[in-house]
Amino acid sequence: MNGLVYFLAAAALWTGFAAQLPGLWRERRDPLKRALCAVIFLAGFCFALGAPPTVGFVNRAVGVPNAAACVTYGAVNAFSAASLVLIVHWRGADDPARLRRVSRRWLLAYAVIIAAQTALFAVGDAPVERLTDFDTYYADTPFIREMIVLYLVAHMAAALTTTILCWRWTLQISGWTRRALAVLAVGWLCTSTYGVLKVVAVAGRWTGQHWDPLSTRLAPMLVTVGAVLTSAGYVLPLLGPRIDSLVAFLRLGPLFRLVGSRGAGRIRRNALLSWRSLGDVELRLTHRTTAIRDGLRDVSVHFDEAVRDRAYRQALSLGSSAGEAEAIGDAAMVAVAVMSGTREPVGGPRQGVLDTAALDSAALDALVGLGGGCAGPAAEGQGLDTGQPSLIRMSRAVRAGVVEGAVRAERAKSR
């Protein structure tokens, strides 16, 4: 791997770290947040240190050949310790004091390992600078050999422990956290394989074999994939709910365009959000959902159960499931009501259509379903269910051919 790949990986990780800085500032006393940011930062730091140009620069700056190897090994083990601490805090425990004790033990253990690696490097002899194959080149050198083995064993212990913990935890939970743990387990498995390949290459030198490509070519590719997956796994629980909100926001688009920008409350519903809230997906979803419910309430006086019943039965006859047919029936009734609301009926309200003057606010809420009731099939003539899942199903149905046919039929009748 060339230096560009290392630097690109570091840049990607540090971009994620920069995105976490505002949250870190707000929650700087939260050990989970601190551990997450430490893991992402150290992952990028390890890649930046491992790039051959950086290795040469550090060696020249320190004035000691291969000093970069000692620094990189320390950074990798610091990353391993931070990852273990993050998993401990992420999983949590009933006793906060126990969490602190376990975290401190991991940190202390890896601090001792880093100190031991530094001492072994100081007493060893590594005069020839090696930018990419330090571990295999010095696999037989006294003290340096022990330093390499200590680094690899500590790194693999952390990787395997984290892999097992993540895999076991996926069997106990669900949702975005489970997906994140599955990604983490795969990422740490790649990292574990990186350590195994390094050990095999070093052991090959002990037996007179030349398996350096395992260490210099294959292992770096695996650890790159592993680092990207682990960083994604740590961030996924934070981004997952925002992704769900964004998907729901987009799925509500057709229904919002149908009812969310019409009627007497048009100006209020279409008021622009503050520029500071443009990136707040949850707030924009709430705004869109509220606008849809307001729009449904505005046109509810024009709801015609006969339209819903016809669309429901037609959808069933075309092979739709009962749930799909119900959504199509609701969407057809709403679409026709919107069209009816855009014109003033000649001679007063049409027969079968409710009069605004005859309904108070509570009655309107009950009709459109804002009172919390859930609608049954269209044929039962109950109010609309305005829960978000039902609104999304209705939004999908807005573009159905049955709905378009109901609107065309209503338009033809009004001519």
PDB file of C-alpha atoms in Angstrom, residues 68-251:
ATOM      1  CA  ALA A  68       8.335   5.634  14.128  1.00  0.00           C
ATOM      2  CA  ALA A  69       7.800   1.888  14.672  1.00  0.00           C
ATOM      3  CA  CYS A  70       7.824   2.366  18.436  1.00  0.00           C
ATOM      4  CA  VAL A  71       5.450   5.337  18.193  1.00  0.00           C
ATOM      5  CA  THR A  72       3.096   3.486  15.831  1.00  0.00           C
ATOM      6  CA  TYR A  73       3.005   0.373  18.004  1.00  0.00           C
ATOM      7  CA  GLY A  74       2.122   2.555  20.991  1.00  0.00           C
ATOM      8  CA  ALA A  75      -0.647   4.320  19.056  1.00  0.00           C
ATOM      9  CA  VAL A  76      -2.135   1.013  17.888  1.00  0.00           C
ATOM     10  CA  ASN A  77      -2.222  -0.351  21.429  1.00  0.00           C
ATOM     11  CA  ALA A  78      -3.735   2.913  22.684  1.00  0.00           C
ATOM     12  CA  PHE A  79      -6.427   2.454  20.019  1.00  0.00           C
ATOM     13  CA  SER A  80      -6.982  -1.120  21.229  1.00  0.00           C
ATOM     14  CA  ALA A  81      -7.366   0.044  24.828  1.00  0.00           C
ATOM     15  CA  ALA A  82      -9.790   2.823  23.853  1.00  0.00           C
ATOM     16  CA  SER A  83     -11.864   0.334  21.848  1.00  0.00           C
ATOM     17  CA  LEU A  84     -12.154  -2.009  24.809  1.00  0.00           C
ATOM     18  CA  VAL A  85     -13.157   0.862  27.087  1.00  0.00           C
ATOM     19  CA  LEU A  86     -15.762   1.987  24.558  1.00  0.00           C
ATOM     20  CA  ILE A  87     -17.289  -1.488  24.385  1.00  0.00           C
ATOM     21  CA  VAL A  88     -17.391  -1.662  28.194  1.00  0.00           C
ATOM     22  CA  HIS A  89     -19.218   1.669  28.464  1.00  0.00           C
ATOM     23  CA  TRP A  90     -21.433   0.976  25.468  1.00  0.00           C
ATOM     24  CA  ARG A  91     -22.686  -2.249  26.951  1.00  0.00           C
ATOM     25  CA  GLY A  92     -23.108  -0.615  30.345  1.00  0.00           C
ATOM     26  CA  ALA A  93     -23.695  -2.150  33.751  1.00  0.00           C
ATOM     27  CA  ASP A  94     -25.912  -1.697  36.773  1.00  0.00           C
ATOM     28  CA  ASP A  95     -22.943  -0.533  38.835  1.00  0.00           C
ATOM     29  CA  PRO A  96     -21.178   2.595  37.445  1.00  0.00           C
ATOM     30  CA  ALA A  97     -18.286   2.015  39.856  1.00  0.00           C
ATOM     31  CA  ARG A  98     -17.694  -1.403  38.287  1.00  0.00           C
ATOM     32  CA  LEU A  99     -17.619   0.203  34.837  1.00  0.00           C
ATOM     33  CA  ARG A 100     -14.930   2.591  35.995  1.00  0.00           C
ATOM     34  CA  ARG A 101     -12.887  -0.212  37.567  1.00  0.00           C
ATOM     35  CA  VAL A 102     -12.987  -2.365  34.424  1.00  0.00           C
ATOM     36  CA  SER A 103     -12.113   0.601  32.204  1.00  0.00           C
ATOM     37  CA  ARG A 104      -9.180   1.580  34.412  1.00  0.00           C
ATOM     38  CA  ARG A 105      -7.857  -1.981  34.393  1.00  0.00           C
ATOM     39  CA  TRP A 106      -7.848  -2.069  30.586  1.00  0.00           C
ATOM     40  CA  LEU A 107      -6.176   1.328  30.392  1.00  0.00           C
ATOM     41  CA  LEU A 108      -3.583   0.394  33.008  1.00  0.00           C
ATOM     42  CA  ALA A 109      -2.822  -2.926  31.298  1.00  0.00           C
ATOM     43  CA  TYR A 110      -2.206  -1.308  27.930  1.00  0.00           C
ATOM     44  CA  ALA A 111      -0.242   1.553  29.477  1.00  0.00           C
ATOM     45  CA  VAL A 112       2.115  -1.067  30.945  1.00  0.00           C
ATOM     46  CA  ILE A 113       2.357  -2.784  27.552  1.00  0.00           C
ATOM     47  CA  ILE A 114       3.204   0.500  25.799  1.00  0.00           C
ATOM     48  CA  ALA A 115       5.847   1.267  28.437  1.00  0.00           C
ATOM     49  CA  ALA A 116       7.325  -2.225  28.041  1.00  0.00           C
ATOM     50  CA  GLN A 117       7.441  -1.855  24.246  1.00  0.00           C
ATOM     51  CA  THR A 118       9.263   1.466  24.607  1.00  0.00           C
ATOM     52  CA  ALA A 119      11.794  -0.039  27.014  1.00  0.00           C
ATOM     53  CA  LEU A 120      12.438  -3.018  24.719  1.00  0.00           C
ATOM     54  CA  PHE A 121      12.977  -0.699  21.766  1.00  0.00           C
ATOM     55  CA  ALA A 122      15.393   1.415  23.811  1.00  0.00           C
ATOM     56  CA  VAL A 123      17.603  -1.548  24.795  1.00  0.00           C
ATOM     57  CA  GLY A 124      17.375  -3.210  21.379  1.00  0.00           C
ATOM     58  CA  ASP A 125      19.405  -2.453  18.279  1.00  0.00           C
ATOM     59  CA  ALA A 126      17.611  -1.484  15.056  1.00  0.00           C
ATOM     60  CA  PRO A 127      20.069   0.668  13.085  1.00  0.00           C
ATOM     61  CA  VAL A 128      18.709   0.067   9.563  1.00  0.00           C
ATOM     62  CA  GLU A 129      15.613   2.127   8.759  1.00  0.00           C
ATOM     63  CA  ARG A 130      12.698  -0.016   7.499  1.00  0.00           C
ATOM     64  CA  LEU A 131       9.649   1.854   6.269  1.00  0.00           C
ATOM     65  CA  THR A 132       7.287  -1.065   5.547  1.00  0.00           C
ATOM     66  CA  ASP A 133       8.793  -4.328   6.832  1.00  0.00           C
ATOM     67  CA  PHE A 134      10.142  -3.454  10.280  1.00  0.00           C
ATOM     68  CA  ASP A 135       8.500  -6.408  12.025  1.00  0.00           C
ATOM     69  CA  THR A 136       9.767  -9.108   9.657  1.00  0.00           C
ATOM     70  CA  TYR A 137      13.219  -7.534   9.114  1.00  0.00           C
ATOM     71  CA  TYR A 138      13.923  -7.428  12.852  1.00  0.00           C
ATOM     72  CA  ALA A 139      12.042 -10.624  13.750  1.00  0.00           C
ATOM     73  CA  ASP A 140      15.293 -12.283  14.958  1.00  0.00           C
ATOM     74  CA  THR A 141      16.839  -9.267  16.692  1.00  0.00           C
ATOM     75  CA  PRO A 142      17.048  -9.537  20.502  1.00  0.00           C
ATOM     76  CA  PHE A 143      14.671  -7.241  22.420  1.00  0.00           C
ATOM     77  CA  ILE A 144      13.213  -5.895  19.188  1.00  0.00           C
ATOM     78  CA  ARG A 145      11.810  -9.363  18.584  1.00  0.00           C
ATOM     79  CA  GLU A 146      10.136  -9.332  22.008  1.00  0.00           C
ATOM     80  CA  MET A 147       8.807  -5.842  21.357  1.00  0.00           C
ATOM     81  CA  ILE A 148       7.181  -6.997  18.095  1.00  0.00           C
ATOM     82  CA  VAL A 149       5.654 -10.092  19.684  1.00  0.00           C
ATOM     83  CA  LEU A 150       4.300  -8.080  22.640  1.00  0.00           C
ATOM     84  CA  TYR A 151       2.709  -5.588  20.274  1.00  0.00           C
ATOM     85  CA  LEU A 152       1.070  -8.261  18.124  1.00  0.00           C
ATOM     86  CA  VAL A 153      -0.195 -10.319  21.072  1.00  0.00           C
ATOM     87  CA  ALA A 154      -1.683  -7.263  22.800  1.00  0.00           C
ATOM     88  CA  HIS A 155      -3.312  -6.089  19.601  1.00  0.00           C
ATOM     89  CA  MET A 156      -4.784  -9.494  18.777  1.00  0.00           C
ATOM     90  CA  ALA A 157      -6.038  -9.947  22.346  1.00  0.00           C
ATOM     91  CA  ALA A 158      -7.981  -6.693  22.116  1.00  0.00           C
ATOM     92  CA  ALA A 159      -9.271  -7.495  18.628  1.00  0.00           C
ATOM     93  CA  LEU A 160     -10.439 -11.006  19.508  1.00  0.00           C
ATOM     94  CA  THR A 161     -11.988  -9.886  22.795  1.00  0.00           C
ATOM     95  CA  THR A 162     -13.906  -7.099  21.092  1.00  0.00           C
ATOM     96  CA  THR A 163     -15.027  -9.426  18.279  1.00  0.00           C
ATOM     97  CA  ILE A 164     -16.409 -11.979  20.740  1.00  0.00           C
ATOM     98  CA  LEU A 165     -18.130  -9.347  22.896  1.00  0.00           C
ATOM     99  CA  CYS A 166     -19.763  -7.717  19.881  1.00  0.00           C
ATOM    100  CA  TRP A 167     -20.948 -11.034  18.461  1.00  0.00           C
ATOM    101  CA  ARG A 168     -22.438 -12.173  21.771  1.00  0.00           C
ATOM    102  CA  TRP A 169     -24.173  -8.860  22.256  1.00  0.00           C
ATOM    103  CA  THR A 170     -25.849  -9.001  18.841  1.00  0.00           C
ATOM    104  CA  LEU A 171     -27.868 -11.987  20.099  1.00  0.00           C
ATOM    105  CA  GLN A 172     -29.385  -9.911  22.912  1.00  0.00           C
ATOM    106  CA  ILE A 173     -30.532  -6.701  21.222  1.00  0.00           C
ATOM    107  CA  SER A 174     -32.121  -5.433  18.019  1.00  0.00           C
ATOM    108  CA  GLY A 175     -32.389  -2.322  15.875  1.00  0.00           C
ATOM    109  CA  TRP A 176     -29.532  -0.073  14.867  1.00  0.00           C
ATOM    110  CA  THR A 177     -27.382  -1.134  17.803  1.00  0.00           C
ATOM    111  CA  ARG A 178     -27.497  -4.728  16.620  1.00  0.00           C
ATOM    112  CA  ARG A 179     -26.546  -3.702  13.079  1.00  0.00           C
ATOM    113  CA  ALA A 180     -23.701  -1.614  14.457  1.00  0.00           C
ATOM    114  CA  LEU A 181     -22.420  -4.525  16.532  1.00  0.00           C
ATOM    115  CA  ALA A 182     -22.542  -6.836  13.516  1.00  0.00           C
ATOM    116  CA  VAL A 183     -20.464  -4.320  11.532  1.00  0.00           C
ATOM    117  CA  LEU A 184     -18.074  -4.007  14.475  1.00  0.00           C
ATOM    118  CA  ALA A 185     -17.708  -7.773  14.763  1.00  0.00           C
ATOM    119  CA  VAL A 186     -16.757  -8.047  11.078  1.00  0.00           C
ATOM    120  CA  GLY A 187     -14.404  -5.081  11.357  1.00  0.00           C
ATOM    121  CA  TRP A 188     -12.622  -6.449  14.403  1.00  0.00           C
ATOM    122  CA  LEU A 189     -12.442  -9.874  12.778  1.00  0.00           C
ATOM    123  CA  CYS A 190     -10.528  -8.261   9.895  1.00  0.00           C
ATOM    124  CA  THR A 191      -8.264  -6.581  12.441  1.00  0.00           C
ATOM    125  CA  SER A 192      -7.710  -9.907  14.197  1.00  0.00           C
ATOM    126  CA  THR A 193      -6.782 -11.492  10.881  1.00  0.00           C
ATOM    127  CA  TYR A 194      -4.285  -8.671  10.357  1.00  0.00           C
ATOM    128  CA  GLY A 195      -2.546  -9.687  13.581  1.00  0.00           C
ATOM    129  CA  VAL A 196      -2.577 -13.358  12.644  1.00  0.00           C
ATOM    130  CA  LEU A 197      -0.944 -12.634   9.277  1.00  0.00           C
ATOM    131  CA  LYS A 198       1.717 -10.529  10.962  1.00  0.00           C
ATOM    132  CA  VAL A 199       2.475 -13.309  13.438  1.00  0.00           C
ATOM    133  CA  VAL A 200       2.677 -15.891  10.632  1.00  0.00           C
ATOM    134  CA  ALA A 201       5.102 -13.683   8.674  1.00  0.00           C
ATOM    135  CA  VAL A 202       7.277 -13.121  11.769  1.00  0.00           C
ATOM    136  CA  ALA A 203       7.225 -16.823  12.661  1.00  0.00           C
ATOM    137  CA  GLY A 204       8.216 -17.577   9.082  1.00  0.00           C
ATOM    138  CA  ARG A 205      11.411 -15.592   9.602  1.00  0.00           C
ATOM    139  CA  TRP A 206      12.141 -17.694  12.691  1.00  0.00           C
ATOM    140  CA  THR A 207      11.891 -20.881  10.613  1.00  0.00           C
ATOM    141  CA  GLY A 208      13.853 -19.533   7.639  1.00  0.00           C
ATOM    142  CA  GLN A 209      10.795 -18.817   5.440  1.00  0.00           C
ATOM    143  CA  HIS A 210      10.168 -15.592   3.532  1.00  0.00           C
ATOM    144  CA  TRP A 211       6.491 -14.780   3.982  1.00  0.00           C
ATOM    145  CA  ASP A 212       6.937 -11.017   4.103  1.00  0.00           C
ATOM    146  CA  PRO A 213       4.137 -10.256   1.564  1.00  0.00           C
ATOM    147  CA  LEU A 214       1.631 -11.469   4.174  1.00  0.00           C
ATOM    148  CA  SER A 215       2.828  -8.678   6.458  1.00  0.00           C
ATOM    149  CA  THR A 216       3.594  -5.920   3.972  1.00  0.00           C
ATOM    150  CA  ARG A 217       0.738  -6.347   1.445  1.00  0.00           C
ATOM    151  CA  LEU A 218      -2.185  -8.447   2.658  1.00  0.00           C
ATOM    152  CA  ALA A 219      -2.224  -7.437   6.330  1.00  0.00           C
ATOM    153  CA  PRO A 220      -2.386  -3.651   5.656  1.00  0.00           C
ATOM    154  CA  MET A 221      -5.349  -4.140   3.313  1.00  0.00           C
ATOM    155  CA  LEU A 222      -7.218  -6.131   5.954  1.00  0.00           C
ATOM    156  CA  VAL A 223      -6.548  -3.628   8.713  1.00  0.00           C
ATOM    157  CA  THR A 224      -7.728  -0.790   6.447  1.00  0.00           C
ATOM    158  CA  VAL A 225     -11.042  -2.554   5.852  1.00  0.00           C
ATOM    159  CA  GLY A 226     -11.255  -3.379   9.544  1.00  0.00           C
ATOM    160  CA  ALA A 227     -10.631   0.212  10.637  1.00  0.00           C
ATOM    161  CA  VAL A 228     -13.263   1.578   8.278  1.00  0.00           C
ATOM    162  CA  LEU A 229     -15.836  -1.001   9.445  1.00  0.00           C
ATOM    163  CA  THR A 230     -15.121  -0.495  13.137  1.00  0.00           C
ATOM    164  CA  SER A 231     -15.339   3.279  12.841  1.00  0.00           C
ATOM    165  CA  ALA A 232     -18.612   2.920  10.922  1.00  0.00           C
ATOM    166  CA  GLY A 233     -19.896   0.523  13.554  1.00  0.00           C
ATOM    167  CA  TYR A 234     -19.191   2.973  16.356  1.00  0.00           C
ATOM    168  CA  VAL A 235     -20.928   5.839  14.552  1.00  0.00           C
ATOM    169  CA  LEU A 236     -23.900   3.844  13.212  1.00  0.00           C
ATOM    170  CA  PRO A 237     -26.010   3.950  16.419  1.00  0.00           C
ATOM    171  CA  LEU A 238     -25.751   7.745  16.330  1.00  0.00           C
ATOM    172  CA  LEU A 239     -26.631   8.030  12.639  1.00  0.00           C
ATOM    173  CA  GLY A 240     -29.204   5.223  12.500  1.00  0.00           C
ATOM    174  CA  PRO A 241     -32.160   7.135  14.000  1.00  0.00           C
ATOM    175  CA  ARG A 242     -31.355  10.101  11.759  1.00  0.00           C
ATOM    176  CA  ILE A 243     -31.373   7.780   8.739  1.00  0.00           C
ATOM    177  CA  ASP A 244     -34.783   6.431   9.799  1.00  0.00           C
ATOM    178  CA  SER A 245     -36.090   9.987  10.157  1.00  0.00           C
ATOM    179  CA  LEU A 246     -34.717  10.965   6.747  1.00  0.00           C
ATOM    180  CA  VAL A 247     -36.319   7.940   5.070  1.00  0.00           C
ATOM    181  CA  ALA A 248     -39.654   8.698   6.745  1.00  0.00           C
ATOM    182  CA  PHE A 249     -39.362  12.366   5.722  1.00  0.00           C
ATOM    183  CA  LEU A 250     -38.839  11.418   2.073  1.00  0.00           C
ATOM    184  CA  ARG A 251     -41.598   8.788   2.082  1.00  0.00           C
TER     185      ARG A 251
END
